[in-house]
Amino acid sequence: MTIEFETPYGKISEKLVGFLRTELIGLSHTFKNITKAEVKLKEDENIIPSENKICKIKLNVVGDNLIAYARAENFAKAARDAIKDLNRKI
């Protein structure tokens, strides 16, 4: 499985990237049909700062795609929420 990250201006810590990588690899061990994961972290300038960090994770699965989207006050919480959503979907 390949994992691609799209982040704003390099503002993402290596710790968060490591967390996401570990969780996504764990999902791929649980659900063998995942071929690719795309993680997009971005800031929404039109929303109040307490909820302007967005994490969108798209899993390419053989025959389908799973998408999780979360919004929070920081990227770490948004990433955790998106991973929880993916776990529920799988």
mmCIF file of C-alpha atoms in Angstrom:
data_model
loop_
_atom_site.group_PDB
_atom_site.id
_atom_site.type_symbol
_atom_site.label_atom_id
_atom_site.label_comp_id
_atom_site.label_asym_id
_atom_site.label_seq_id
_atom_site.Cartn_x
_atom_site.Cartn_y
_atom_site.Cartn_z
ATOM 1 C CA MET A 1 0.000 0.000 0.000
ATOM 2 C CA THR A 2 1.230 3.479 -0.822
ATOM 3 C CA ILE A 3 0.461 6.490 1.350
ATOM 4 C CA GLU A 4 0.428 10.023 -0.080
ATOM 5 C CA PHE A 5 0.323 13.165 2.065
ATOM 6 C CA GLU A 6 -0.802 16.629 1.009
ATOM 7 C CA THR A 7 -0.149 19.207 3.720
ATOM 8 C CA PRO A 8 -0.272 23.000 3.988
ATOM 9 C CA TYR A 9 3.096 24.746 3.916
ATOM 10 C CA GLY A 10 4.937 21.983 5.768
ATOM 11 C CA LYS A 11 3.134 22.791 9.033
ATOM 12 C CA ILE A 12 2.644 19.138 9.967
ATOM 13 C CA SER A 13 4.826 17.491 12.603
ATOM 14 C CA GLU A 14 6.687 14.260 11.949
ATOM 15 C CA LYS A 15 4.911 12.818 14.987
ATOM 16 C CA LEU A 16 1.512 13.319 13.318
ATOM 17 C CA VAL A 17 2.758 11.881 10.018
ATOM 18 C CA GLY A 18 4.118 8.866 11.910
ATOM 19 C CA PHE A 19 0.805 8.393 13.726
ATOM 20 C CA LEU A 20 -1.170 8.507 10.478
ATOM 21 C CA ARG A 21 1.255 6.148 8.739
ATOM 22 C CA THR A 22 1.073 3.634 11.621
ATOM 23 C CA GLU A 23 -2.733 3.721 11.768
ATOM 24 C CA LEU A 24 -3.131 3.374 7.998
ATOM 25 C CA ILE A 25 -0.696 0.466 7.846
ATOM 26 C CA GLY A 26 -2.685 -1.145 10.657
ATOM 27 C CA LEU A 27 -5.872 -0.722 8.622
ATOM 28 C CA SER A 28 -4.182 -2.314 5.617
ATOM 29 C CA HIS A 29 -3.266 -5.353 7.736
ATOM 30 C CA THR A 30 -6.878 -5.651 8.881
ATOM 31 C CA PHE A 31 -8.407 -5.040 5.466
ATOM 32 C CA LYS A 32 -6.092 -6.524 2.836
ATOM 33 C CA ASN A 33 -7.772 -4.944 -0.220
ATOM 34 C CA ILE A 34 -6.470 -1.399 0.466
ATOM 35 C CA THR A 35 -4.078 -0.403 -2.315
ATOM 36 C CA LYS A 36 -3.519 3.299 -1.645
ATOM 37 C CA ALA A 37 -4.213 5.941 0.989
ATOM 38 C CA GLU A 38 -4.416 9.668 0.271
ATOM 39 C CA VAL A 39 -4.254 12.010 3.271
ATOM 40 C CA LYS A 40 -5.083 15.689 2.806
ATOM 41 C CA LEU A 41 -4.582 18.092 5.676
ATOM 42 C CA LYS A 42 -5.662 21.662 5.117
ATOM 43 C CA GLU A 43 -6.865 24.807 6.827
ATOM 44 C CA ASP A 44 -10.232 26.340 6.014
ATOM 45 C CA GLU A 45 -9.838 30.116 6.147
ATOM 46 C CA ASN A 46 -13.612 30.698 6.042
ATOM 47 C CA ILE A 47 -14.345 28.922 9.328
ATOM 48 C CA ILE A 48 -13.697 30.081 12.887
ATOM 49 C CA PRO A 49 -10.214 29.082 14.094
ATOM 50 C CA SER A 50 -11.574 26.619 16.664
ATOM 51 C CA GLU A 51 -12.595 24.231 13.871
ATOM 52 C CA ASN A 52 -10.608 25.199 10.797
ATOM 53 C CA LYS A 53 -8.235 22.203 10.552
ATOM 54 C CA ILE A 54 -9.430 19.499 8.157
ATOM 55 C CA CYS A 55 -8.244 15.937 7.627
ATOM 56 C CA LYS A 56 -9.571 13.992 4.655
ATOM 57 C CA ILE A 57 -8.450 10.402 4.127
ATOM 58 C CA LYS A 58 -9.325 8.477 0.990
ATOM 59 C CA LEU A 59 -8.610 4.756 0.865
ATOM 60 C CA ASN A 60 -8.495 3.131 -2.542
ATOM 61 C CA VAL A 61 -9.882 -0.337 -2.061
ATOM 62 C CA VAL A 62 -10.194 -2.945 -4.783
ATOM 63 C CA GLY A 63 -13.581 -2.155 -6.355
ATOM 64 C CA ASP A 64 -14.420 0.823 -4.107
ATOM 65 C CA ASN A 65 -13.183 3.920 -2.263
ATOM 66 C CA LEU A 66 -13.642 4.784 1.399
ATOM 67 C CA ILE A 67 -13.506 8.427 2.440
ATOM 68 C CA ALA A 68 -13.324 9.889 5.932
ATOM 69 C CA TYR A 69 -13.508 13.600 6.671
ATOM 70 C CA ALA A 70 -13.006 15.333 10.014
ATOM 71 C CA ARG A 71 -12.794 18.942 11.168
ATOM 72 C CA ALA A 72 -11.295 20.026 14.506
ATOM 73 C CA GLU A 73 -9.269 22.701 16.268
ATOM 74 C CA ASN A 74 -5.961 21.001 15.387
ATOM 75 C CA PHE A 75 -4.677 18.520 12.811
ATOM 76 C CA ALA A 76 -3.953 15.792 15.382
ATOM 77 C CA LYS A 77 -7.571 15.667 16.602
ATOM 78 C CA ALA A 78 -8.937 15.845 13.055
ATOM 79 C CA ALA A 79 -6.641 12.945 12.049
ATOM 80 C CA ARG A 80 -7.731 10.824 15.040
ATOM 81 C CA ASP A 81 -11.398 11.477 14.240
ATOM 82 C CA ALA A 82 -10.924 10.564 10.573
ATOM 83 C CA ILE A 83 -9.126 7.311 11.514
ATOM 84 C CA LYS A 84 -11.977 6.432 13.912
ATOM 85 C CA ASP A 85 -14.464 7.034 11.106
ATOM 86 C CA LEU A 86 -12.525 4.736 8.772
ATOM 87 C CA ASN A 87 -12.425 2.018 11.432
ATOM 88 C CA ARG A 88 -16.218 2.207 11.733
ATOM 89 C CA LYS A 89 -16.623 1.989 7.937
ATOM 90 C CA ILE A 90 -14.378 -1.027 7.588
#
